Amino acid sequence: AQKVTQAQTEISVVEKEDVTLDCVYETRDTTYYLFWYKQPPSGELVFLIRRNSFDEQNEISGRYSWNFQKSTSSFNFTITASQVVDSAVYFCALSPSGGYNKLIFGAGTRLAVHP
Amino acid sequence: NAGVTQTPKFRVLKTGQSMTLLCAQDMNHEYMYWYRQDPGMGLRLIHYSVGEGTTAKGEVPDGYNVSRLKKQNFLLGLESAAPSQTSVYFCASSYYGLPPKNIQYFGAGTRLSVL
């Protein structure tokens, strides 16, 4: 079975706190891709990052960082020094190899950053 | 920079009415997708298309039909709307091919209520 689990339904933090959003996936494919999307209150989905299954290097982009661990089937997302503008729903998604760039989404984590 | 455009943005239907949602993309993408987003369930794929004149079923296709007569447009139809189809609908598109082409880009969504 192919599945993405985001166990944290909602997270509430105060500005400047660090916060980690968890993502655990299931797949039997050896080649696959993992994605994070952001859905701000305005509603659109914004692409944040893609990682392929052969690249376990962590990635940092400004205040955002991603930790990919195949051993635990996890692709966690950390926001450092959170800001109010980070308030959004964040989705983790899995794309198995082949086909039509299929995306399997997790249920999403709603992050609220308070001033 | 239009990207993926969905019309309408909001719609209220009565049970049994029909309607068509339009998705247009200006990125010359081969693949297009329709998703629905329901609370606590992430995004689920309704139908997709890998090229002009072709469509295929996704995870939750019942009650919906689609057409892709032109490469840039993907239409989602509800022939006889039901309250269970109350949802937010997203269209997305992507290139055909390996990374970096396998990123899906999303429209702003259509909020549909069926009374």
GROMACS .gro file of C-alpha atoms in nm:
model
  230
    1ALA     CA    1   0.000   0.000   0.000
    2GLN     CA    2   0.110   0.356  -0.065
    3LYS     CA    3   0.022   0.602   0.203
    4VAL     CA    4   0.129   0.928   0.365
    5THR     CA    5   0.062   0.996   0.731
    6GLN     CA    6   0.078   1.338   0.893
    7ALA     CA    7  -0.008   1.258   1.250
    8GLN     CA    8  -0.015   1.618   1.369
    9THR     CA    9  -0.353   1.763   1.281
   10GLU     CA   10  -0.289   2.108   1.427
   11ILE     CA   11   0.012   2.280   1.580
   12SER     CA   12   0.009   2.614   1.758
   13VAL     CA   13   0.329   2.804   1.834
   14VAL     CA   14   0.435   3.151   1.931
   15GLU     CA   15   0.636   3.356   1.686
   16LYS     CA   16   1.011   3.283   1.680
   17GLU     CA   17   0.964   2.928   1.805
   18ASP     CA   18   1.102   2.643   1.595
   19VAL     CA   19   0.847   2.388   1.478
   20THR     CA   20   0.877   2.049   1.307
   21LEU     CA   21   0.604   1.897   1.094
   22ASP     CA   22   0.617   1.520   1.071
   23CYS     CA   23   0.558   1.310   0.761
   24VAL     CA   24   0.575   0.931   0.742
   25TYR     CA   25   0.521   0.747   0.416
   26GLU     CA   26   0.469   0.392   0.295
   27THR     CA   27   0.569   0.254  -0.042
   28ARG     CA   28   0.731  -0.057  -0.183
   29ASP     CA   29   0.882   0.133  -0.475
   30THR     CA   30   1.257   0.184  -0.470
   31THR     CA   31   1.228   0.501  -0.678
   32TYR     CA   32   0.985   0.764  -0.558
   33TYR     CA   33   0.958   1.134  -0.485
   34LEU     CA   34   0.844   1.323  -0.180
   35PHE     CA   35   0.695   1.670  -0.180
   36TRP     CA   36   0.586   1.940   0.059
   37TYR     CA   37   0.317   2.192  -0.034
   38LYS     CA   38   0.194   2.495   0.160
   39GLN     CA   39  -0.170   2.606   0.160
   40PRO     CA   40  -0.197   2.957   0.307
   41PRO     CA   41  -0.533   3.100   0.418
   42SER     CA   42  -0.591   3.229   0.065
   43GLY     CA   43  -0.635   2.866  -0.040
   44GLU     CA   44  -0.392   2.794  -0.322
   45LEU     CA   45  -0.131   2.518  -0.295
   46VAL     CA   46   0.227   2.632  -0.323
   47PHE     CA   47   0.510   2.391  -0.403
   48LEU     CA   48   0.792   2.401  -0.146
   49ILE     CA   49   1.028   2.112  -0.215
   50ARG     CA   50   1.075   1.783  -0.397
   51ARG     CA   51   1.315   1.509  -0.287
   52ASN     CA   52   1.391   1.182  -0.468
   53SER     CA   53   1.442   0.853  -0.290
   54PHE     CA   54   1.810   0.832  -0.375
   55ASP     CA   55   1.902   1.164  -0.221
   56GLU     CA   56   1.900   1.159   0.158
   57GLN     CA   57   2.085   1.482   0.202
   58ASN     CA   58   1.907   1.731   0.422
   59GLU     CA   59   1.809   2.053   0.255
   60ILE     CA   60   1.792   2.404   0.391
   61SER     CA   61   1.624   2.700   0.230
   62GLY     CA   62   1.629   3.007   0.449
   63ARG     CA   63   1.427   2.930   0.763
   64TYR     CA   64   1.299   2.603   0.612
   65SER     CA   65   1.478   2.271   0.636
   66TRP     CA   66   1.388   1.917   0.547
   67ASN     CA   67   1.513   1.592   0.696
   68PHE     CA   68   1.471   1.280   0.481
   69GLN     CA   69   1.540   0.943   0.646
   70LYS     CA   70   1.471   0.630   0.442
   71SER     CA   71   1.540   0.409   0.743
   72THR     CA   72   1.233   0.546   0.919
   73SER     CA   73   1.037   0.639   0.602
   74SER     CA   74   1.013   0.996   0.718
   75PHE     CA   75   1.042   1.334   0.549
   76ASN     CA   76   1.009   1.595   0.820
   77PHE     CA   77   0.987   1.971   0.773
   78THR     CA   78   1.127   2.222   1.020
   79ILE     CA   79   1.058   2.592   1.030
   80THR     CA   80   1.314   2.786   1.231
   81ALA     CA   81   1.216   3.110   1.404
   82SER     CA   82   0.856   3.084   1.288
   83GLN     CA   83   0.667   3.389   1.170
   84VAL     CA   84   0.296   3.472   1.147
   85VAL     CA   85   0.321   3.442   0.768
   86ASP     CA   86   0.407   3.074   0.813
   87SER     CA   87   0.051   3.009   0.932
   88ALA     CA   88  -0.094   2.765   0.679
   89VAL     CA   89  -0.184   2.405   0.617
   90TYR     CA   90   0.115   2.202   0.507
   91PHE     CA   91   0.081   1.888   0.300
   92CYS     CA   92   0.333   1.612   0.252
   93ALA     CA   93   0.288   1.402  -0.063
   94LEU     CA   94   0.436   1.090  -0.219
   95SER     CA   95   0.483   1.034  -0.591
   96PRO     CA   96   0.554   0.672  -0.684
   97SER     CA   97   0.774   0.597  -0.981
   98GLY     CA   98   0.632   0.587  -1.330
   99GLY     CA   99   0.286   0.676  -1.451
  100TYR     CA  100   0.144   1.021  -1.456
  101ASN     CA  101   0.333   1.195  -1.174
  102LYS     CA  102   0.069   1.066  -0.935
  103LEU     CA  103   0.058   1.240  -0.597
  104ILE     CA  104  -0.065   1.076  -0.277
  105PHE     CA  105  -0.132   1.338  -0.013
  106GLY     CA  106  -0.128   1.324   0.361
  107ALA     CA  107  -0.418   1.479   0.551
  108GLY     CA  108  -0.221   1.795   0.619
  109THR     CA  109  -0.101   1.976   0.931
  110ARG     CA  110  -0.251   2.312   1.020
  111LEU     CA  111   0.014   2.543   1.167
  112ALA     CA  112  -0.092   2.851   1.357
  113VAL     CA  113   0.182   3.098   1.449
  114HIS     CA  114   0.072   3.355   1.704
  115PRO     CA  115   0.238   3.694   1.760
  116ASN     CA  116   0.207   3.473  -1.497
  117ALA     CA  117  -0.138   3.313  -1.504
  118GLY     CA  118  -0.026   2.952  -1.445
  119VAL     CA  119  -0.334   2.742  -1.365
  120THR     CA  120  -0.666   2.926  -1.365
  121GLN     CA  121  -0.991   2.782  -1.232
  122THR     CA  122  -1.339   2.917  -1.289
  123PRO     CA  123  -1.563   2.976  -1.108
  124LYS     CA  124  -1.413   3.042  -0.763
  125PHE     CA  125  -1.738   2.978  -0.577
  126ARG     CA  126  -2.062   2.806  -0.666
  127VAL     CA  127  -2.376   2.695  -0.486
  128LEU     CA  128  -2.589   2.424  -0.644
  129LYS     CA  129  -2.911   2.253  -0.554
  130THR     CA  130  -2.920   1.875  -0.541
  131GLY     CA  131  -2.966   1.735  -0.890
  132GLN     CA  132  -2.832   2.038  -1.077
  133SER     CA  133  -2.541   2.007  -1.314
  134MET     CA  134  -2.236   2.224  -1.365
  135THR     CA  135  -1.894   2.234  -1.526
  136LEU     CA  136  -1.572   2.355  -1.369
  137LEU     CA  137  -1.312   2.490  -1.606
  138CYS     CA  138  -0.937   2.463  -1.566
  139ALA     CA  139  -0.696   2.640  -1.799
  140GLN     CA  140  -0.316   2.630  -1.793
  141ASP     CA  141  -0.073   2.836  -1.996
  142MET     CA  142   0.246   2.639  -1.923
  143ASN     CA  143   0.208   2.392  -2.213
  144HIS     CA  144   0.186   2.104  -1.963
  145GLU     CA  145   0.092   1.762  -2.092
  146TYR     CA  146  -0.064   1.631  -1.769
  147MET     CA  147  -0.366   1.777  -1.592
  148TYR     CA  148  -0.550   1.668  -1.278
  149TRP     CA  149  -0.865   1.730  -1.079
  150TYR     CA  150  -0.864   1.685  -0.700
  151ARG     CA  151  -1.113   1.738  -0.424
  152GLN     CA  152  -1.016   1.853  -0.076
  153ASP     CA  153  -1.227   1.757   0.221
  154PRO     CA  154  -1.156   1.833   0.587
  155GLY     CA  155  -0.911   1.590   0.743
  156MET     CA  156  -0.857   1.398   0.420
  157GLY     CA  157  -0.602   1.592   0.223
  158LEU     CA  158  -0.644   1.601  -0.154
  159ARG     CA  159  -0.785   1.305  -0.344
  160LEU     CA  160  -0.752   1.257  -0.717
  161ILE     CA  161  -1.079   1.250  -0.912
  162HIS     CA  162  -0.963   1.222  -1.274
  163TYR     CA  163  -0.651   1.301  -1.468
  164SER     CA  164  -0.536   1.343  -1.827
  165VAL     CA  165  -0.200   1.263  -1.984
  166GLY     CA  166  -0.273   1.448  -2.306
  167GLU     CA  167  -0.529   1.606  -2.532
  168GLY     CA  168  -0.822   1.374  -2.591
  169THR     CA  169  -0.730   1.130  -2.310
  170THR     CA  170  -0.869   1.100  -1.959
  171ALA     CA  171  -0.848   0.842  -1.682
  172LYS     CA  172  -1.006   0.774  -1.343
  173GLY     CA  173  -0.835   0.858  -1.019
  174GLU     CA  174  -0.916   0.756  -0.665
  175VAL     CA  175  -1.270   0.903  -0.634
  176PRO     CA  176  -1.420   0.931  -0.986
  177ASP     CA  177  -1.784   0.843  -0.916
  178GLY     CA  178  -2.030   1.120  -0.996
  179TYR     CA  179  -1.785   1.317  -1.211
  180ASN     CA  180  -1.695   1.331  -1.577
  181VAL     CA  181  -1.408   1.509  -1.748
  182SER     CA  182  -1.302   1.616  -2.093
  183ARG     CA  183  -0.981   1.744  -2.243
  184LEU     CA  184  -1.055   1.865  -2.592
  185LYS     CA  185  -0.768   2.114  -2.593
  186LYS     CA  186  -0.426   2.070  -2.436
  187GLN     CA  187  -0.462   2.380  -2.221
  188ASN     CA  188  -0.810   2.305  -2.084
  189PHE     CA  189  -0.947   2.035  -1.853
  190LEU     CA  190  -1.316   2.038  -1.767
  191LEU     CA  191  -1.478   1.869  -1.469
  192GLY     CA  192  -1.850   1.800  -1.489
  193LEU     CA  193  -2.109   1.711  -1.230
  194GLU     CA  194  -2.416   1.573  -1.405
  195SER     CA  195  -2.643   1.550  -1.100
  196ALA     CA  196  -2.492   1.717  -0.796
  197ALA     CA  197  -2.525   1.557  -0.454
  198PRO     CA  198  -2.454   1.704  -0.108
  199SER     CA  199  -2.159   1.461  -0.078
  200GLN     CA  200  -1.993   1.658  -0.357
  201THR     CA  201  -1.969   1.967  -0.141
  202SER     CA  202  -1.594   2.025  -0.139
  203VAL     CA  203  -1.310   2.241  -0.259
  204TYR     CA  204  -1.193   2.137  -0.605
  205PHE     CA  205  -0.840   2.190  -0.727
  206CYS     CA  206  -0.698   2.161  -1.072
  207ALA     CA  207  -0.328   2.097  -1.128
  208SER     CA  208  -0.094   2.047  -1.420
  209SER     CA  209   0.258   1.916  -1.481
  210TYR     CA  210   0.499   1.831  -1.757
  211TYR     CA  211   0.552   1.481  -1.879
  212GLY     CA  212   0.892   1.349  -1.782
  213LEU     CA  213   1.150   1.302  -1.510
  214PRO     CA  214   1.248   1.568  -1.259
  215PRO     CA  215   1.238   1.858  -1.255
  216LYS     CA  216   0.933   1.811  -1.472
  217ASN     CA  217   0.727   1.610  -1.225
  218ILE     CA  218   0.611   1.902  -1.011
  219GLN     CA  219   0.236   1.963  -1.010
  220TYR     CA  220   0.125   2.327  -1.010
  221PHE     CA  221  -0.214   2.406  -0.865
  222GLY     CA  222  -0.494   2.649  -0.931
  223ALA     CA  223  -0.656   2.858  -0.657
  224GLY     CA  224  -0.947   2.619  -0.610
  225THR     CA  225  -1.325   2.623  -0.653
  226ARG     CA  226  -1.543   2.608  -0.344
  227LEU     CA  227  -1.863   2.418  -0.426
  228SER     CA  228  -2.164   2.380  -0.198
  229VAL     CA  229  -2.448   2.146  -0.288
  230LEU     CA  230  -2.767   2.208  -0.091
   0.00000   0.00000   0.00000
